[in-house]
mmCIF file of C-alpha atoms and ligand atoms in Angstrom:
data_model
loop_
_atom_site.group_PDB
_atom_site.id
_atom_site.type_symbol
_atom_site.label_atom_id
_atom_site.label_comp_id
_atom_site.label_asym_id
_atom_site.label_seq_id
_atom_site.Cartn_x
_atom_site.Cartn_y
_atom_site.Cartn_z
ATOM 1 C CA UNK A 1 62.605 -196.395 46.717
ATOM 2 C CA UNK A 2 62.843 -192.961 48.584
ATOM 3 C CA UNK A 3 65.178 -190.416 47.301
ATOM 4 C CA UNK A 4 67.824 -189.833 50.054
ATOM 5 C CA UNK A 5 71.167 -188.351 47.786
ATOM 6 C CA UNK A 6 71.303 -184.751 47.020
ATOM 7 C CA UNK A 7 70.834 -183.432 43.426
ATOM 8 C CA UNK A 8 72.690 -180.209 43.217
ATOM 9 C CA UNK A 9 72.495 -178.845 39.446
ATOM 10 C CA UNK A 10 75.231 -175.558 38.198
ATOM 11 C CA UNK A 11 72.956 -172.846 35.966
ATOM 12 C CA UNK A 12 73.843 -169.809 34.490
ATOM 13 C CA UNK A 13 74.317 -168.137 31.027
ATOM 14 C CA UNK A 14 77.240 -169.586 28.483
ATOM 15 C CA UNK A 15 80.932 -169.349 29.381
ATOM 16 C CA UNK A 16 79.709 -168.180 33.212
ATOM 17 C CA UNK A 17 81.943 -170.881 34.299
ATOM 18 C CA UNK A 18 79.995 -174.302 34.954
ATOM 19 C CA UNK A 19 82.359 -177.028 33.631
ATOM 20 C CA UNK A 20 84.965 -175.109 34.878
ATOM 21 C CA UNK A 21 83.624 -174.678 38.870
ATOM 22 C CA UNK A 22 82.506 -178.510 38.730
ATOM 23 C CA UNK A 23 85.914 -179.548 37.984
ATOM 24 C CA UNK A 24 86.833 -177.969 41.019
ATOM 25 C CA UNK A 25 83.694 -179.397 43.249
ATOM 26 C CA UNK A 26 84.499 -183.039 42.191
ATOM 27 C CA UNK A 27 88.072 -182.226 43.386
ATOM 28 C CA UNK A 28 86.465 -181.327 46.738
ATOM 29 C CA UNK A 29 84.262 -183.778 46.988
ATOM 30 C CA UNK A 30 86.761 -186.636 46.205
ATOM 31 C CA UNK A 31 88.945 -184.706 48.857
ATOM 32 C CA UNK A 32 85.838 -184.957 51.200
ATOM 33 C CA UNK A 33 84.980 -188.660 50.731
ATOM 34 C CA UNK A 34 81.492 -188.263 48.929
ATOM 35 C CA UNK A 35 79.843 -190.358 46.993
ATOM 36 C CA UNK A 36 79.009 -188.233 44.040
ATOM 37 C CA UNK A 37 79.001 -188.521 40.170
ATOM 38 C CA UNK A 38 78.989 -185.455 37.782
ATOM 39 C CA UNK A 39 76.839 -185.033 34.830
ATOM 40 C CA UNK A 40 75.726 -182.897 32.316
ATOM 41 C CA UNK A 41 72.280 -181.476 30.328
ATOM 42 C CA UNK A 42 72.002 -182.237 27.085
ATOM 43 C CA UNK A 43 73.584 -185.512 27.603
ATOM 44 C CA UNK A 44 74.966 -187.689 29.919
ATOM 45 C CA UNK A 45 73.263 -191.020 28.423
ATOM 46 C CA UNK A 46 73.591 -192.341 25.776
ATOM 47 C CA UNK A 47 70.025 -190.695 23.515
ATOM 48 C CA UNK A 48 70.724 -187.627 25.221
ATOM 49 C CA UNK A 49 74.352 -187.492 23.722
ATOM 50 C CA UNK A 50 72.377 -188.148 20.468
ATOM 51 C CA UNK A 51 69.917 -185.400 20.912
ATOM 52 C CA UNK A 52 72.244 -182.840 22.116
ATOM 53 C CA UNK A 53 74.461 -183.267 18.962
ATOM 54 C CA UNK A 54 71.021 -182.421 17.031
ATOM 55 C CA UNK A 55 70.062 -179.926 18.833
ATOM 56 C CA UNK A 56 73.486 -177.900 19.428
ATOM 57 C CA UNK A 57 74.610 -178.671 15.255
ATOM 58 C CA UNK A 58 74.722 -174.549 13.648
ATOM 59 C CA UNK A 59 73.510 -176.811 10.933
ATOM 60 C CA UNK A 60 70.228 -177.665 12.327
ATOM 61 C CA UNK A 61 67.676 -174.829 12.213
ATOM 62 C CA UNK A 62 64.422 -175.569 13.816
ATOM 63 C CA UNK A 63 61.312 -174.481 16.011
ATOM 64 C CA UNK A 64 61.478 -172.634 19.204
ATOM 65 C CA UNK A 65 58.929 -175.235 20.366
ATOM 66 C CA UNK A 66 60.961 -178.529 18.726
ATOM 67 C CA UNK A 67 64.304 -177.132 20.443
ATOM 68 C CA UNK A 68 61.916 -177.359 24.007
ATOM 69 C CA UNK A 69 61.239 -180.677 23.352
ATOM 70 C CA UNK A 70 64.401 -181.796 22.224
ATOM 71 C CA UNK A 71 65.806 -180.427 25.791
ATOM 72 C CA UNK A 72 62.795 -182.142 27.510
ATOM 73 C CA UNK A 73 63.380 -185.148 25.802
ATOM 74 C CA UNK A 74 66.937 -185.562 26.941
ATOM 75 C CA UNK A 75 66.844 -184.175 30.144
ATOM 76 C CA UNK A 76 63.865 -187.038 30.823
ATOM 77 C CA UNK A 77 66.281 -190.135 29.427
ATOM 78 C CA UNK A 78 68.931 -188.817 31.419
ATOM 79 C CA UNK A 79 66.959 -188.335 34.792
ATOM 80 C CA UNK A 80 65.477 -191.200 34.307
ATOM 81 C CA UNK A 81 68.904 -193.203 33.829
ATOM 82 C CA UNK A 82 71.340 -191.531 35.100
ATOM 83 C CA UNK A 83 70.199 -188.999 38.024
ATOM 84 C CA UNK A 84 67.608 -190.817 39.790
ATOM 85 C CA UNK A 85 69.484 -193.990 39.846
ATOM 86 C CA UNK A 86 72.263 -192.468 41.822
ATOM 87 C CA UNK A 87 69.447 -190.460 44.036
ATOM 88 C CA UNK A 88 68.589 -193.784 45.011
ATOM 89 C CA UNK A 89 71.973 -194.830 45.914
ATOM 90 C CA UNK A 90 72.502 -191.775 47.992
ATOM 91 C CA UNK A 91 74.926 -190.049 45.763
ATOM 92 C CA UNK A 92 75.667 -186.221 45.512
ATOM 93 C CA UNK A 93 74.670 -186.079 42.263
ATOM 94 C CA UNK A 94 76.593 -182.849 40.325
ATOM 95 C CA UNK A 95 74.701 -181.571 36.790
ATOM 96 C CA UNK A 96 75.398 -179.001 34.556
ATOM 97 C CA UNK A 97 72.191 -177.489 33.521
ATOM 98 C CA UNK A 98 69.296 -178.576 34.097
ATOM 99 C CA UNK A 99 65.318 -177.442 34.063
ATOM 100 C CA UNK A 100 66.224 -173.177 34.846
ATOM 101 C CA UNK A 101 68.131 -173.725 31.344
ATOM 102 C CA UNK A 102 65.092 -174.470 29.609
ATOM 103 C CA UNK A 103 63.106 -171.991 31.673
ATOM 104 C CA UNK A 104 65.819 -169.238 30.851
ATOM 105 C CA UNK A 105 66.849 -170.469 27.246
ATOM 106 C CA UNK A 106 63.868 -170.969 25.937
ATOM 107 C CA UNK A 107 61.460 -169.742 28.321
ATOM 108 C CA UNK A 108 62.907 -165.772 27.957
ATOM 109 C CA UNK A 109 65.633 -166.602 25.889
ATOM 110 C CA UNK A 110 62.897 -168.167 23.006
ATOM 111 C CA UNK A 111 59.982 -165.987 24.517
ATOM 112 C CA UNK A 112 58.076 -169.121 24.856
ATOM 113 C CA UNK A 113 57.124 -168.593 27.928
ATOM 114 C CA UNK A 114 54.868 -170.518 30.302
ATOM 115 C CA UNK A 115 54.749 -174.132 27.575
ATOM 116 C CA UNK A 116 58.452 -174.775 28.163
ATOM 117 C CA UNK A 117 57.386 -174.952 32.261
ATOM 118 C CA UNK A 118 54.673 -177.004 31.219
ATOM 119 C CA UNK A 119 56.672 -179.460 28.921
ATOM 120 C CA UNK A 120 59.296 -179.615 31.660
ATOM 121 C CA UNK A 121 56.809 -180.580 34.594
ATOM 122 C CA UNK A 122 55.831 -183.633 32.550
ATOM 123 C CA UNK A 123 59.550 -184.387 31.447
ATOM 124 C CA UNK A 124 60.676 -184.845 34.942
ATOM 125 C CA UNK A 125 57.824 -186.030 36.456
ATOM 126 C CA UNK A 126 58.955 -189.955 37.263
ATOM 127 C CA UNK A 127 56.179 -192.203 39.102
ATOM 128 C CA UNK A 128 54.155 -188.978 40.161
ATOM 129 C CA UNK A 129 57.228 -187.117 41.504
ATOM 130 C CA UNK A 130 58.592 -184.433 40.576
ATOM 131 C CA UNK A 131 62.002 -184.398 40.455
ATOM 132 C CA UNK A 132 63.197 -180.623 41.119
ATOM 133 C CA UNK A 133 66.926 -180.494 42.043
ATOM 134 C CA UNK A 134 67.801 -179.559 45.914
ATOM 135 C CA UNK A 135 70.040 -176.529 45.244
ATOM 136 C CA UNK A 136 70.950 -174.340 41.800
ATOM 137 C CA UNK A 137 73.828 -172.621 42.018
ATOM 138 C CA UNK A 138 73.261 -169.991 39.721
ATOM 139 C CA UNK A 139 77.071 -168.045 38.412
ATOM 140 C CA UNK A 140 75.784 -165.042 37.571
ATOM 141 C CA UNK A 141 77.497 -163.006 34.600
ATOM 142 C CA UNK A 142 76.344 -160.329 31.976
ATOM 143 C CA UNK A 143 76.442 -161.806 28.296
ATOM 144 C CA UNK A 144 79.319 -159.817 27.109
ATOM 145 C CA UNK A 145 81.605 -161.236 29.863
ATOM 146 C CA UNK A 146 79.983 -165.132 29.544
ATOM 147 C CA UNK A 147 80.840 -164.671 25.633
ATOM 148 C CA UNK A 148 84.160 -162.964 25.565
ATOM 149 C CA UNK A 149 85.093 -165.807 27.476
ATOM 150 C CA UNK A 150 84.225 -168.375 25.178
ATOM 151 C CA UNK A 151 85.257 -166.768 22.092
ATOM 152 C CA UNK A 152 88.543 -165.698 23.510
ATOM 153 C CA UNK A 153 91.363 -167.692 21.821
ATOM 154 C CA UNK A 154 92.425 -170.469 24.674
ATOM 155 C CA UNK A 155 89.227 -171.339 25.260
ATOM 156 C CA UNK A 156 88.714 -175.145 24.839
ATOM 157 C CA UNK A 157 84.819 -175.246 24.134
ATOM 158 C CA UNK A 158 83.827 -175.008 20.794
ATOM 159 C CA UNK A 159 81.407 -172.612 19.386
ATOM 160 C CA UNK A 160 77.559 -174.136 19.315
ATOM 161 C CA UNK A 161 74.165 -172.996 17.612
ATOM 162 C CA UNK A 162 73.098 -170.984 20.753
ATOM 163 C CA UNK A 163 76.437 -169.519 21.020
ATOM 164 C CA UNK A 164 75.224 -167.583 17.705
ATOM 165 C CA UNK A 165 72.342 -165.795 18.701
ATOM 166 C CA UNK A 166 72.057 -162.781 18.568
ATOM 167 C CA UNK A 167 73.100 -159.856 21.637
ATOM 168 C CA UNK A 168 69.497 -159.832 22.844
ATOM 169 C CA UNK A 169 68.770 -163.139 22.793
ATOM 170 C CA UNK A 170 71.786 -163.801 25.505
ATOM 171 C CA UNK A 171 70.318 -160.641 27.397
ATOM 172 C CA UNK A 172 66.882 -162.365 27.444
ATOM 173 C CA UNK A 173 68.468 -165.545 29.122
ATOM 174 C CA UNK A 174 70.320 -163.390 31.709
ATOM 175 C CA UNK A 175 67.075 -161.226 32.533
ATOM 176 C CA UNK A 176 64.958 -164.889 32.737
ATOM 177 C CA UNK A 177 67.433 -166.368 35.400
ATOM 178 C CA UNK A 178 67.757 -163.490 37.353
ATOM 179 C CA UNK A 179 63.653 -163.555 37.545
ATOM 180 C CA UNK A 180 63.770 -167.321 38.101
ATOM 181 C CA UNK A 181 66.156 -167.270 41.561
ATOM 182 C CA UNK A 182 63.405 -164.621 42.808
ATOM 183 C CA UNK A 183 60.258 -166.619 41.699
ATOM 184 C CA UNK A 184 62.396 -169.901 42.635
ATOM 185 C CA UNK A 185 63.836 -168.181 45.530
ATOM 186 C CA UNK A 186 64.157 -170.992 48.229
ATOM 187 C CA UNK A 187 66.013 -173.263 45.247
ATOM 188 C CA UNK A 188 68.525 -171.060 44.270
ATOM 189 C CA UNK A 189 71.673 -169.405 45.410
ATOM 190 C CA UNK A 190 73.221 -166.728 43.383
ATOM 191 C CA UNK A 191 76.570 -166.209 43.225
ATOM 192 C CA UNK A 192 79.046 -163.440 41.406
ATOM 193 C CA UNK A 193 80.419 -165.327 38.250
ATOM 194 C CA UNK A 194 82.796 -162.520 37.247
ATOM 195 C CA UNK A 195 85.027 -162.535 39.716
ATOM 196 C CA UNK A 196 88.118 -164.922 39.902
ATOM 197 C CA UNK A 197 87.893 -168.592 39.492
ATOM 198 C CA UNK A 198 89.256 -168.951 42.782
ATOM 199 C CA UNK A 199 86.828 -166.590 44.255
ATOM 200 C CA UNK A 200 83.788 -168.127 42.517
ATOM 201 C CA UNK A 201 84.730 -171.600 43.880
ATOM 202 C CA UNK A 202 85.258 -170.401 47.603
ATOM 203 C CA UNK A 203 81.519 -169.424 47.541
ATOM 204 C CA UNK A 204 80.312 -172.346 46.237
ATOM 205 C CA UNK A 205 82.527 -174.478 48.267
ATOM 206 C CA UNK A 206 80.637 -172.821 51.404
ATOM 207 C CA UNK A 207 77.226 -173.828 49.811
ATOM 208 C CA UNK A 208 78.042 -177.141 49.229
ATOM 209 C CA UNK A 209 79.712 -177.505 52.975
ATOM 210 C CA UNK A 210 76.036 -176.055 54.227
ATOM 211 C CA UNK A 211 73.829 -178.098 52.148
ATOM 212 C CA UNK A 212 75.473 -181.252 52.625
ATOM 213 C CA UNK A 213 77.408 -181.637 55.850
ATOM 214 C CA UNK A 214 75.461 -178.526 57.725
ATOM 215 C CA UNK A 215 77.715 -175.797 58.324
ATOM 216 C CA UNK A 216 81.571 -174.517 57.905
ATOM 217 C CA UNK A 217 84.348 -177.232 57.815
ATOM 218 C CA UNK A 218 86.433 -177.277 60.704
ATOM 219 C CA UNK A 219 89.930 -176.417 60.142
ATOM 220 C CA UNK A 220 92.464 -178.720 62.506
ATOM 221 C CA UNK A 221 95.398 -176.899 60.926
HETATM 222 N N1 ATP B 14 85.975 -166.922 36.906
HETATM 223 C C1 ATP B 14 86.519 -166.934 35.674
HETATM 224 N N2 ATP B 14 87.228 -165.876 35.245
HETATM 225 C C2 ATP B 14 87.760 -165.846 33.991
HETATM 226 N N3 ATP B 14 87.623 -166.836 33.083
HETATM 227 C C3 ATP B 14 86.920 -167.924 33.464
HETATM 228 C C4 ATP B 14 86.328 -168.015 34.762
HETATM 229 N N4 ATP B 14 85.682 -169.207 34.846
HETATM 230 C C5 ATP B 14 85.849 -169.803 33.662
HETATM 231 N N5 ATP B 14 86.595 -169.057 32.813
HETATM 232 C C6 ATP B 14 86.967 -169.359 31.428
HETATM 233 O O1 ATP B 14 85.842 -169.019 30.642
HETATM 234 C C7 ATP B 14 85.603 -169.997 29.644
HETATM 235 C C8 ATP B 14 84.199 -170.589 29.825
HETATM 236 O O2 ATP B 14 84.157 -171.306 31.064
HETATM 237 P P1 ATP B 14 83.255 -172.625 31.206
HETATM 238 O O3 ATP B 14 83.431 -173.478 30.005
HETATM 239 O O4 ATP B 14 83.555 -173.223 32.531
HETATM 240 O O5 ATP B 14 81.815 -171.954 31.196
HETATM 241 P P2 ATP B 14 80.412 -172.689 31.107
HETATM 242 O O6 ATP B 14 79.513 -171.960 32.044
HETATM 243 O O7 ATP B 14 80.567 -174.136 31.290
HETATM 244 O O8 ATP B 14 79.987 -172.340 29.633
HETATM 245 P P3 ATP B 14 78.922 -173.116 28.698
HETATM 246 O O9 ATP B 14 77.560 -172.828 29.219
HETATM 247 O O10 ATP B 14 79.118 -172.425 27.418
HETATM 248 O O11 ATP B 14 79.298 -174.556 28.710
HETATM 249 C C9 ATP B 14 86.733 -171.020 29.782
HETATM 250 O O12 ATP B 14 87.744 -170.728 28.839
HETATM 251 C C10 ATP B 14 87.218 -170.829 31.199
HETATM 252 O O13 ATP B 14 88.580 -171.147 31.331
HETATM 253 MG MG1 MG B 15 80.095 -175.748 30.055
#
């Protein structure tokens, strides 16, 4: 069947404000009467739950390379599941993270460079199609206000094995998506992560209103 919902994936480095801006889209969308679900990478299905607890675990140490292919292994089982499925349907589908995480994390972030895009093009290749997402929205932040943020005392999020790397580590993500939106230019928007919540959601409300309904909402009020 031909894909006809819209896959529309959040990116950006930790505690940029993902979970906390698609909280606010599904409150929009609801508003808005689309058919959506809202997902998230590592995860989402049932293996990929497993695998993310394995790879995320400041127990586990591993590979560069096995951490890739841990990613590439979930994010398969839950395209495959989860995402397509409701592509078919002709759902907004909502993810949190998604291939430019793996291409940032452990493309720059893991200097693995160009394998990790190779690994990924097989692991969402399904029936000969690639399965790239419509739009990123990519909330952009530096690493000392992503991390402040999650290690400041309210947050709810608790602190994970990539959370620990090191300063230039977190640098080497930021610097890797900020090449990826100009290499992936036409699948990206950018947008200012360090302003307001408030702020941050009015500009991705606008890019959601463009991509799926075509242009401003009119106001009756
Ligand atoms: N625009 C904002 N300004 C200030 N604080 C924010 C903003 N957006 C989110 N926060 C706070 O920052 C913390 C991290 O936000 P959130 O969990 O949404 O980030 P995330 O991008 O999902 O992070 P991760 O990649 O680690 O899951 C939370 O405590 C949240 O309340
Ligand atoms: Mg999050």
């Amino acid at each position: 069947m031909e894909q006809s919902g819209t896959f529309i994936v959040l990116e950006g480095p930790d505690g940029s404000g993902k979970t906390t801006q698609i909280g606010k889209i599904e409150a929009y969308l609801r508003e808005r009467g689309v058919d959506y679900i809202s997902t998230r990478e590592p995860g989402g299905v049932q293996v990929a739950e497993k695998i993310r607890s394995v790879i995320l675990d400041v127990d586990n140490d591993m590979s560069g390379l096995t951490e890739c292919l841990l990613y590439a292994a979930a994010r398969r089982e839950h395209l495959i599941r989860k995402v397509i499925p409701a592509l078919e349907a002709g759902k907004v589908v909502i993810c949190d993270r998604y291939i430019m995480s793996s291409l940032s994390y452990q493309g720059y972030g893991r200097e693995l460079g160009g394998a990790v895009l190779d690994i990924n093009k097989r692991a969402i290749n399904v029936n000969g199609k690639e399965y790239w997402p419509d739009r990123n929205l990519y909330l952009d932040v530096t690493p000392e206000v992503g991390l402040q943020r999650i290690h400041a005392k309210h947050a709810q999020r608790e602190i994970n094995r990539l959370d620990l790397e090191e300063e230039d580590f977190h640098r080497r993500v930021r610097e890797g998506y900020l090449n990826l939106t100009r290499e992936y230019a036409g699948q990206f928007v950018t947008i200012d992560a360090s302003q307001s919540e408030e702020h941050v959601f009015a500009d991705i409300k606008e890019v959601i209103e463009n991509l799926l309904f075509g242009g401003a909402e009119q106001d009756f009020s």
